[in-house]
PDB file of C-alpha atoms in Angstrom:
ATOM      1  CA  UNK A 542      28.451  10.593 -31.311  1.00 43.00           C
ATOM      2  CA  UNK A 543      25.935   7.948 -30.024  1.00 41.00           C
ATOM      3  CA  UNK A 544      28.156   6.528 -27.392  1.00 40.00           C
ATOM      4  CA  UNK A 545      29.433  10.016 -25.933  1.00 37.00           C
ATOM      5  CA  UNK A 546      25.707  11.345 -25.748  1.00 36.00           C
ATOM      6  CA  UNK A 547      24.394   7.706 -24.251  1.00 34.00           C
ATOM      7  CA  UNK A 548      27.459   8.774 -21.476  1.00 35.00           C
ATOM      8  CA  UNK A 549      25.946  12.315 -20.807  1.00 32.00           C
ATOM      9  CA  UNK A 550      22.443  10.577 -20.243  1.00 35.00           C
ATOM     10  CA  UNK A 551      23.444   8.684 -17.909  1.00 34.00           C
ATOM     11  CA  UNK A 552      25.469  10.829 -15.843  1.00 33.00           C
ATOM     12  CA  UNK A 553      22.771  13.149 -16.388  1.00 35.00           C
ATOM     13  CA  UNK A 554      20.663  10.040 -14.751  1.00 37.00           C
ATOM     14  CA  UNK A 555      23.168   9.204 -11.961  1.00 40.00           C
ATOM     15  CA  UNK A 556      23.103  13.005 -10.919  1.00 37.00           C
ATOM     16  CA  UNK A 557      19.606  13.597 -10.629  1.00 41.00           C
ATOM     17  CA  UNK A 558      19.376  10.089  -9.030  1.00 43.00           C
ATOM     18  CA  UNK A 559      18.045  10.738  -5.231  1.00 45.00           C
ATOM     19  CA  UNK A 560      20.913   9.373  -2.868  1.00 41.00           C
ATOM     20  CA  UNK A 561      17.941   7.080  -1.517  1.00 41.00           C
ATOM     21  CA  UNK A 562      17.548   5.370  -4.857  1.00 43.00           C
ATOM     22  CA  UNK A 563      21.174   5.144  -5.262  1.00 44.00           C
ATOM     23  CA  UNK A 564      21.705   3.742  -1.470  1.00 48.00           C
ATOM     24  CA  UNK A 565      19.300   1.408  -0.635  1.00 54.00           C
ATOM     25  CA  UNK A 566      18.816  -0.636   2.343  1.00 57.00           C
ATOM     26  CA  UNK A 567      18.514  -4.555   1.325  1.00 59.00           C
ATOM     27  CA  UNK A 568      16.106  -4.660   4.885  1.00 62.00           C
ATOM     28  CA  UNK A 569      13.697  -2.064   2.954  1.00 56.00           C
ATOM     29  CA  UNK A 570      11.221  -1.876   0.445  1.00 56.00           C
ATOM     30  CA  UNK A 571      13.036  -0.919  -3.090  1.00 59.00           C
ATOM     31  CA  UNK A 572      13.264   2.582  -4.158  1.00 58.00           C
ATOM     32  CA  UNK A 573      11.141   2.711  -7.852  1.00 53.00           C
ATOM     33  CA  UNK A 574      10.217   6.071  -7.536  1.00 50.00           C
ATOM     34  CA  UNK A 575      11.526   9.561  -7.106  1.00 54.00           C
ATOM     35  CA  UNK A 576      11.497  10.004  -3.345  1.00 61.00           C
ATOM     36  CA  UNK A 577      10.770  13.463  -3.798  1.00 75.00           C
ATOM     37  CA  UNK A 578       7.517  13.431  -5.613  1.00 80.00           C
ATOM     38  CA  UNK A 579       5.768  16.063  -6.131  1.00 88.00           C
ATOM     39  CA  UNK A 580       2.363  16.830  -4.376  1.00 85.00           C
ATOM     40  CA  UNK A 581       0.819  16.950  -7.804  1.00 86.00           C
ATOM     41  CA  UNK A 582       2.118  13.456  -9.260  1.00 88.00           C
ATOM     42  CA  UNK A 583       0.970  12.983  -5.482  1.00 88.00           C
ATOM     43  CA  UNK A 584      -2.782  14.381  -5.348  1.00 89.00           C
ATOM     44  CA  UNK A 585      -3.355  12.550  -9.622  1.00 91.00           C
ATOM     45  CA  UNK A 586      -1.827   9.035  -7.590  1.00 91.00           C
ATOM     46  CA  UNK A 587      -4.472   9.527  -4.265  1.00 91.00           C
ATOM     47  CA  UNK A 588      -7.111  10.449  -6.621  1.00 91.00           C
ATOM     48  CA  UNK A 589      -7.168   7.213  -8.878  1.00 93.00           C
ATOM     49  CA  UNK A 590      -6.628   5.348  -5.555  1.00 92.00           C
ATOM     50  CA  UNK A 591      -9.867   6.813  -4.398  1.00 93.00           C
ATOM     51  CA  UNK A 592     -11.708   6.429  -7.692  1.00 92.00           C
ATOM     52  CA  UNK A 593     -11.661   2.628  -7.398  1.00 93.00           C
ATOM     53  CA  UNK A 594     -14.668   1.319  -5.324  1.00 93.00           C
ATOM     54  CA  UNK A 595     -13.440  -0.575  -2.309  1.00 93.00           C
ATOM     55  CA  UNK A 596     -13.403  -4.492  -2.051  1.00 92.00           C
ATOM     56  CA  UNK A 597     -15.852  -5.827  -0.214  1.00 91.00           C
ATOM     57  CA  UNK A 598     -16.125  -5.161   3.712  1.00 90.00           C
ATOM     58  CA  UNK A 599     -13.823  -2.606   3.724  1.00 96.00           C
ATOM     59  CA  UNK A 600     -13.935  -0.121   5.396  1.00 97.00           C
ATOM     60  CA  UNK A 601     -14.273   4.001   4.171  1.00 95.00           C
ATOM     61  CA  UNK A 602     -13.277   5.900   6.589  1.00 97.00           C
ATOM     62  CA  UNK A 603      -9.518   6.475   6.655  1.00 97.00           C
ATOM     63  CA  UNK A 604      -7.852   4.934  10.086  1.00 98.00           C
ATOM     64  CA  UNK A 605     -10.218   1.363  10.144  1.00 98.00           C
ATOM     65  CA  UNK A 606      -9.103   1.076   6.326  1.00 98.00           C
ATOM     66  CA  UNK A 607      -5.205   1.414   6.863  1.00 98.00           C
ATOM     67  CA  UNK A 608      -6.427  -1.302  10.024  1.00 99.00           C
ATOM     68  CA  UNK A 609      -8.551  -3.640   7.462  1.00 98.00           C
ATOM     69  CA  UNK A 610      -4.659  -3.180   4.927  1.00 97.00           C
ATOM     70  CA  UNK A 611      -2.842  -4.284   7.540  1.00 98.00           C
ATOM     71  CA  UNK A 612      -4.452  -7.171   8.892  1.00 97.00           C
ATOM     72  CA  UNK A 613      -4.915  -8.270   5.227  1.00 96.00           C
ATOM     73  CA  UNK A 614      -1.048  -8.301   5.149  1.00 96.00           C
ATOM     74  CA  UNK A 615      -0.503 -10.099   8.584  1.00 97.00           C
ATOM     75  CA  UNK A 616      -3.094 -12.432   7.002  1.00 96.00           C
ATOM     76  CA  UNK A 617      -0.835 -12.680   3.735  1.00 96.00           C
ATOM     77  CA  UNK A 618       2.477 -13.297   5.800  1.00 96.00           C
ATOM     78  CA  UNK A 619       1.293 -15.466   7.904  1.00 96.00           C
ATOM     79  CA  UNK A 620      -0.514 -18.098   5.464  1.00 96.00           C
ATOM     80  CA  UNK A 621       3.683 -17.811   3.536  1.00 95.00           C
ATOM     81  CA  UNK A 622       5.268 -18.789   6.737  1.00 96.00           C
ATOM     82  CA  UNK A 623       3.212 -22.191   7.137  1.00 95.00           C
ATOM     83  CA  UNK A 624       4.986 -23.181   3.659  1.00 94.00           C
ATOM     84  CA  UNK A 625       7.408 -25.906   4.221  1.00 93.00           C
ATOM     85  CA  UNK A 626       8.673 -25.609   1.337  1.00 86.00           C
ATOM     86  CA  UNK A 627       8.370 -22.067   0.197  1.00 83.00           C
ATOM     87  CA  UNK A 628      11.012 -20.460  -2.489  1.00 89.00           C
ATOM     88  CA  UNK A 629      13.055 -17.320  -2.562  1.00 93.00           C
ATOM     89  CA  UNK A 630      10.174 -15.554  -3.972  1.00 92.00           C
ATOM     90  CA  UNK A 631       7.856 -16.624  -1.404  1.00 92.00           C
ATOM     91  CA  UNK A 632      10.331 -15.656   1.280  1.00 93.00           C
ATOM     92  CA  UNK A 633      11.020 -12.058  -0.513  1.00 94.00           C
ATOM     93  CA  UNK A 634       6.976 -11.141  -0.462  1.00 93.00           C
ATOM     94  CA  UNK A 635       6.997 -12.479   2.804  1.00 95.00           C
ATOM     95  CA  UNK A 636       9.972  -9.800   4.012  1.00 95.00           C
ATOM     96  CA  UNK A 637       8.513  -7.224   1.802  1.00 94.00           C
ATOM     97  CA  UNK A 638       4.620  -7.685   3.306  1.00 94.00           C
ATOM     98  CA  UNK A 639       6.396  -7.300   6.898  1.00 96.00           C
ATOM     99  CA  UNK A 640       7.343  -3.723   5.618  1.00 96.00           C
ATOM    100  CA  UNK A 641       4.558  -3.274   4.056  1.00 96.00           C
ATOM    101  CA  UNK A 642       2.247  -4.287   7.344  1.00 97.00           C
ATOM    102  CA  UNK A 643       5.126  -2.440   9.555  1.00 97.00           C
ATOM    103  CA  UNK A 644       4.648   0.989   7.938  1.00 97.00           C
ATOM    104  CA  UNK A 645       0.791   0.524   7.964  1.00 98.00           C
ATOM    105  CA  UNK A 646       1.028  -0.037  12.041  1.00 98.00           C
ATOM    106  CA  UNK A 647       3.393   2.582  12.425  1.00 98.00           C
ATOM    107  CA  UNK A 648       0.267   5.007  10.416  1.00 98.00           C
ATOM    108  CA  UNK A 649      -2.004   3.594  12.748  1.00 98.00           C
ATOM    109  CA  UNK A 650       0.098   3.843  15.988  1.00 98.00           C
ATOM    110  CA  UNK A 651       1.650   8.060  15.269  1.00 98.00           C
ATOM    111  CA  UNK A 652      -2.677   8.810  14.427  1.00 98.00           C
ATOM    112  CA  UNK A 653      -4.402   6.399  17.244  1.00 98.00           C
ATOM    113  CA  UNK A 654      -4.528   9.734  20.234  1.00 98.00           C
ATOM    114  CA  UNK A 655      -6.234  11.649  17.161  1.00 97.00           C
ATOM    115  CA  UNK A 656      -9.065   9.026  16.629  1.00 98.00           C
ATOM    116  CA  UNK A 657     -12.735   8.482  18.249  1.00 98.00           C
ATOM    117  CA  UNK A 658     -12.766   5.572  20.604  1.00 98.00           C
ATOM    118  CA  UNK A 659     -15.984   4.885  18.059  1.00 98.00           C
ATOM    119  CA  UNK A 660     -13.120   5.001  15.188  1.00 98.00           C
ATOM    120  CA  UNK A 661     -11.038   2.322  17.284  1.00 98.00           C
ATOM    121  CA  UNK A 662     -13.891   0.651  17.377  1.00 98.00           C
ATOM    122  CA  UNK A 663     -14.553   0.393  13.853  1.00 98.00           C
ATOM    123  CA  UNK A 664     -10.543   0.444  13.187  1.00 98.00           C
ATOM    124  CA  UNK A 665     -10.211  -3.803  15.317  1.00 99.00           C
ATOM    125  CA  UNK A 666     -13.694  -4.388  13.825  1.00 98.00           C
ATOM    126  CA  UNK A 667     -12.496  -4.105  10.129  1.00 98.00           C
ATOM    127  CA  UNK A 668      -9.355  -5.890  11.253  1.00 98.00           C
ATOM    128  CA  UNK A 669     -10.594  -8.660  12.660  1.00 98.00           C
ATOM    129  CA  UNK A 670     -12.988  -9.014   9.887  1.00 97.00           C
ATOM    130  CA  UNK A 671      -9.901  -9.008   7.302  1.00 96.00           C
ATOM    131  CA  UNK A 672      -7.905 -11.869   9.761  1.00 97.00           C
ATOM    132  CA  UNK A 673     -10.658 -14.050  10.160  1.00 97.00           C
ATOM    133  CA  UNK A 674     -11.168 -14.392   6.165  1.00 94.00           C
ATOM    134  CA  UNK A 675      -7.540 -16.224   6.287  1.00 95.00           C
ATOM    135  CA  UNK A 676      -9.127 -18.346   8.874  1.00 95.00           C
ATOM    136  CA  UNK A 677     -10.276 -21.110   6.375  1.00 96.00           C
ATOM    137  CA  UNK A 678      -6.946 -20.432   4.037  1.00 95.00           C
ATOM    138  CA  UNK A 679      -4.806 -21.155   7.132  1.00 95.00           C
ATOM    139  CA  UNK A 680      -7.157 -24.305   8.286  1.00 96.00           C
ATOM    140  CA  UNK A 681      -6.478 -26.575   5.480  1.00 95.00           C
ATOM    141  CA  UNK A 682      -4.065 -29.343   5.840  1.00 95.00           C
ATOM    142  CA  UNK A 683      -2.999 -29.443   2.295  1.00 95.00           C
ATOM    143  CA  UNK A 684       0.064 -28.091   1.540  1.00 94.00           C
ATOM    144  CA  UNK A 685      -0.245 -27.033  -2.322  1.00 94.00           C
ATOM    145  CA  UNK A 686      -2.941 -25.850  -1.833  1.00 94.00           C
ATOM    146  CA  UNK A 687      -2.153 -23.083   1.116  1.00 94.00           C
ATOM    147  CA  UNK A 688       0.987 -22.878  -1.479  1.00 93.00           C
ATOM    148  CA  UNK A 689      -1.551 -21.684  -4.602  1.00 92.00           C
ATOM    149  CA  UNK A 690      -3.485 -19.529  -2.325  1.00 92.00           C
ATOM    150  CA  UNK A 691      -0.689 -17.784  -0.828  1.00 93.00           C
ATOM    151  CA  UNK A 692      -0.163 -17.025  -4.702  1.00 90.00           C
ATOM    152  CA  UNK A 693      -3.010 -15.819  -5.408  1.00 87.00           C
ATOM    153  CA  UNK A 694      -3.692 -12.763  -3.409  1.00 77.00           C
ATOM    154  CA  UNK A 695      -3.336 -10.357  -5.897  1.00 72.00           C
ATOM    155  CA  UNK A 696      -2.351  -7.093  -3.410  1.00 80.00           C
ATOM    156  CA  UNK A 697      -3.522  -4.816  -1.700  1.00 89.00           C
ATOM    157  CA  UNK A 698      -5.822  -1.991  -3.005  1.00 92.00           C
ATOM    158  CA  UNK A 699      -3.207   1.633  -3.782  1.00 91.00           C
ATOM    159  CA  UNK A 700      -5.479   3.473  -1.508  1.00 95.00           C
ATOM    160  CA  UNK A 701      -4.123   1.675   1.408  1.00 96.00           C
ATOM    161  CA  UNK A 702      -1.182   3.678   0.692  1.00 95.00           C
ATOM    162  CA  UNK A 703      -2.402   6.523   0.304  1.00 95.00           C
ATOM    163  CA  UNK A 704      -5.021   6.157   3.225  1.00 97.00           C
ATOM    164  CA  UNK A 705      -2.055   5.681   5.362  1.00 97.00           C
ATOM    165  CA  UNK A 706       0.121   8.551   4.459  1.00 96.00           C
ATOM    166  CA  UNK A 707      -3.139  10.203   5.010  1.00 96.00           C
ATOM    167  CA  UNK A 708      -3.369   9.229   8.861  1.00 98.00           C
ATOM    168  CA  UNK A 709       0.502   9.710   9.873  1.00 97.00           C
ATOM    169  CA  UNK A 710       0.310  13.562   8.626  1.00 96.00           C
ATOM    170  CA  UNK A 711      -3.368  13.983   9.931  1.00 96.00           C
ATOM    171  CA  UNK A 712      -4.436  15.113   6.149  1.00 95.00           C
ATOM    172  CA  UNK A 713      -8.068  15.712   7.227  1.00 93.00           C
ATOM    173  CA  UNK A 714      -9.301  17.005   4.029  1.00 92.00           C
ATOM    174  CA  UNK A 715     -10.871  14.983   1.665  1.00 93.00           C
ATOM    175  CA  UNK A 716      -8.401  13.346  -1.203  1.00 93.00           C
ATOM    176  CA  UNK A 717      -8.579  14.810  -4.496  1.00 89.00           C
ATOM    177  CA  UNK A 718     -11.199  13.494  -6.554  1.00 89.00           C
ATOM    178  CA  UNK A 719     -10.363  12.734 -10.802  1.00 93.00           C
ATOM    179  CA  UNK A 720     -12.056  15.773 -11.663  1.00 92.00           C
ATOM    180  CA  UNK A 721      -9.337  17.762  -9.489  1.00 88.00           C
ATOM    181  CA  UNK A 722      -6.903  16.028 -10.553  1.00 89.00           C
ATOM    182  CA  UNK A 723      -7.658  16.898 -14.098  1.00 88.00           C
ATOM    183  CA  UNK A 724      -8.299  13.298 -14.877  1.00 87.00           C
ATOM    184  CA  UNK A 725     -11.937  13.342 -15.976  1.00 77.00           C
ATOM    185  CA  UNK A 726     -14.040  15.771 -17.660  1.00 68.00           C
ATOM    186  CA  UNK A 727     -15.395  18.299 -15.697  1.00 61.00           C
ATOM    187  CA  UNK A 728     -19.121  18.386 -16.220  1.00 63.00           C
ATOM    188  CA  UNK A 729     -20.990  21.370 -18.148  1.00 60.00           C
ATOM    189  CA  UNK A 730     -22.533  24.501 -16.957  1.00 62.00           C
ATOM    190  CA  UNK A 731     -25.714  25.560 -17.795  1.00 59.00           C
ATOM    191  CA  UNK A 732     -25.970  28.869 -19.060  1.00 55.00           C
TER     192      UNK A 732
END
């Protein structure tokens, strides 16, 4: 009986899984969630991502922020490419970083014509600032120190992916707040 229930459960999962999850391209990010994310779940993830404080030096507007995110990823990739003894995990991190940077670049390219020249200037300055953060690490002649720095990069804020989606899709409404998404208690009303 247990074996039959397990078989039925696995069959149901296989049927319910989106085709994109079942036939993934080895050169693309590995899908770990349904590609058919509901609007509510996307709204919740976006609200959480936007609820965190921005890292020091990161711009608050979406377009410059995505440029900043792309530059951080490209800097991390460049640092990894300086390693002569990179292991398979390092190579995989570099490969995935390239995919992520390409995604950010495509969002920036799609949204570029909708940006004011002031925003484009802010984006360029943000990218230059993020790139400059990698300069001291790239200048290290001690490869083990560069390898350690490469391994200690903690990744990007979750807001990067949401900001990229927002600029790509020309979303101009403010992102949902935790309160909007039902994740924070609403303020008590007087009366």
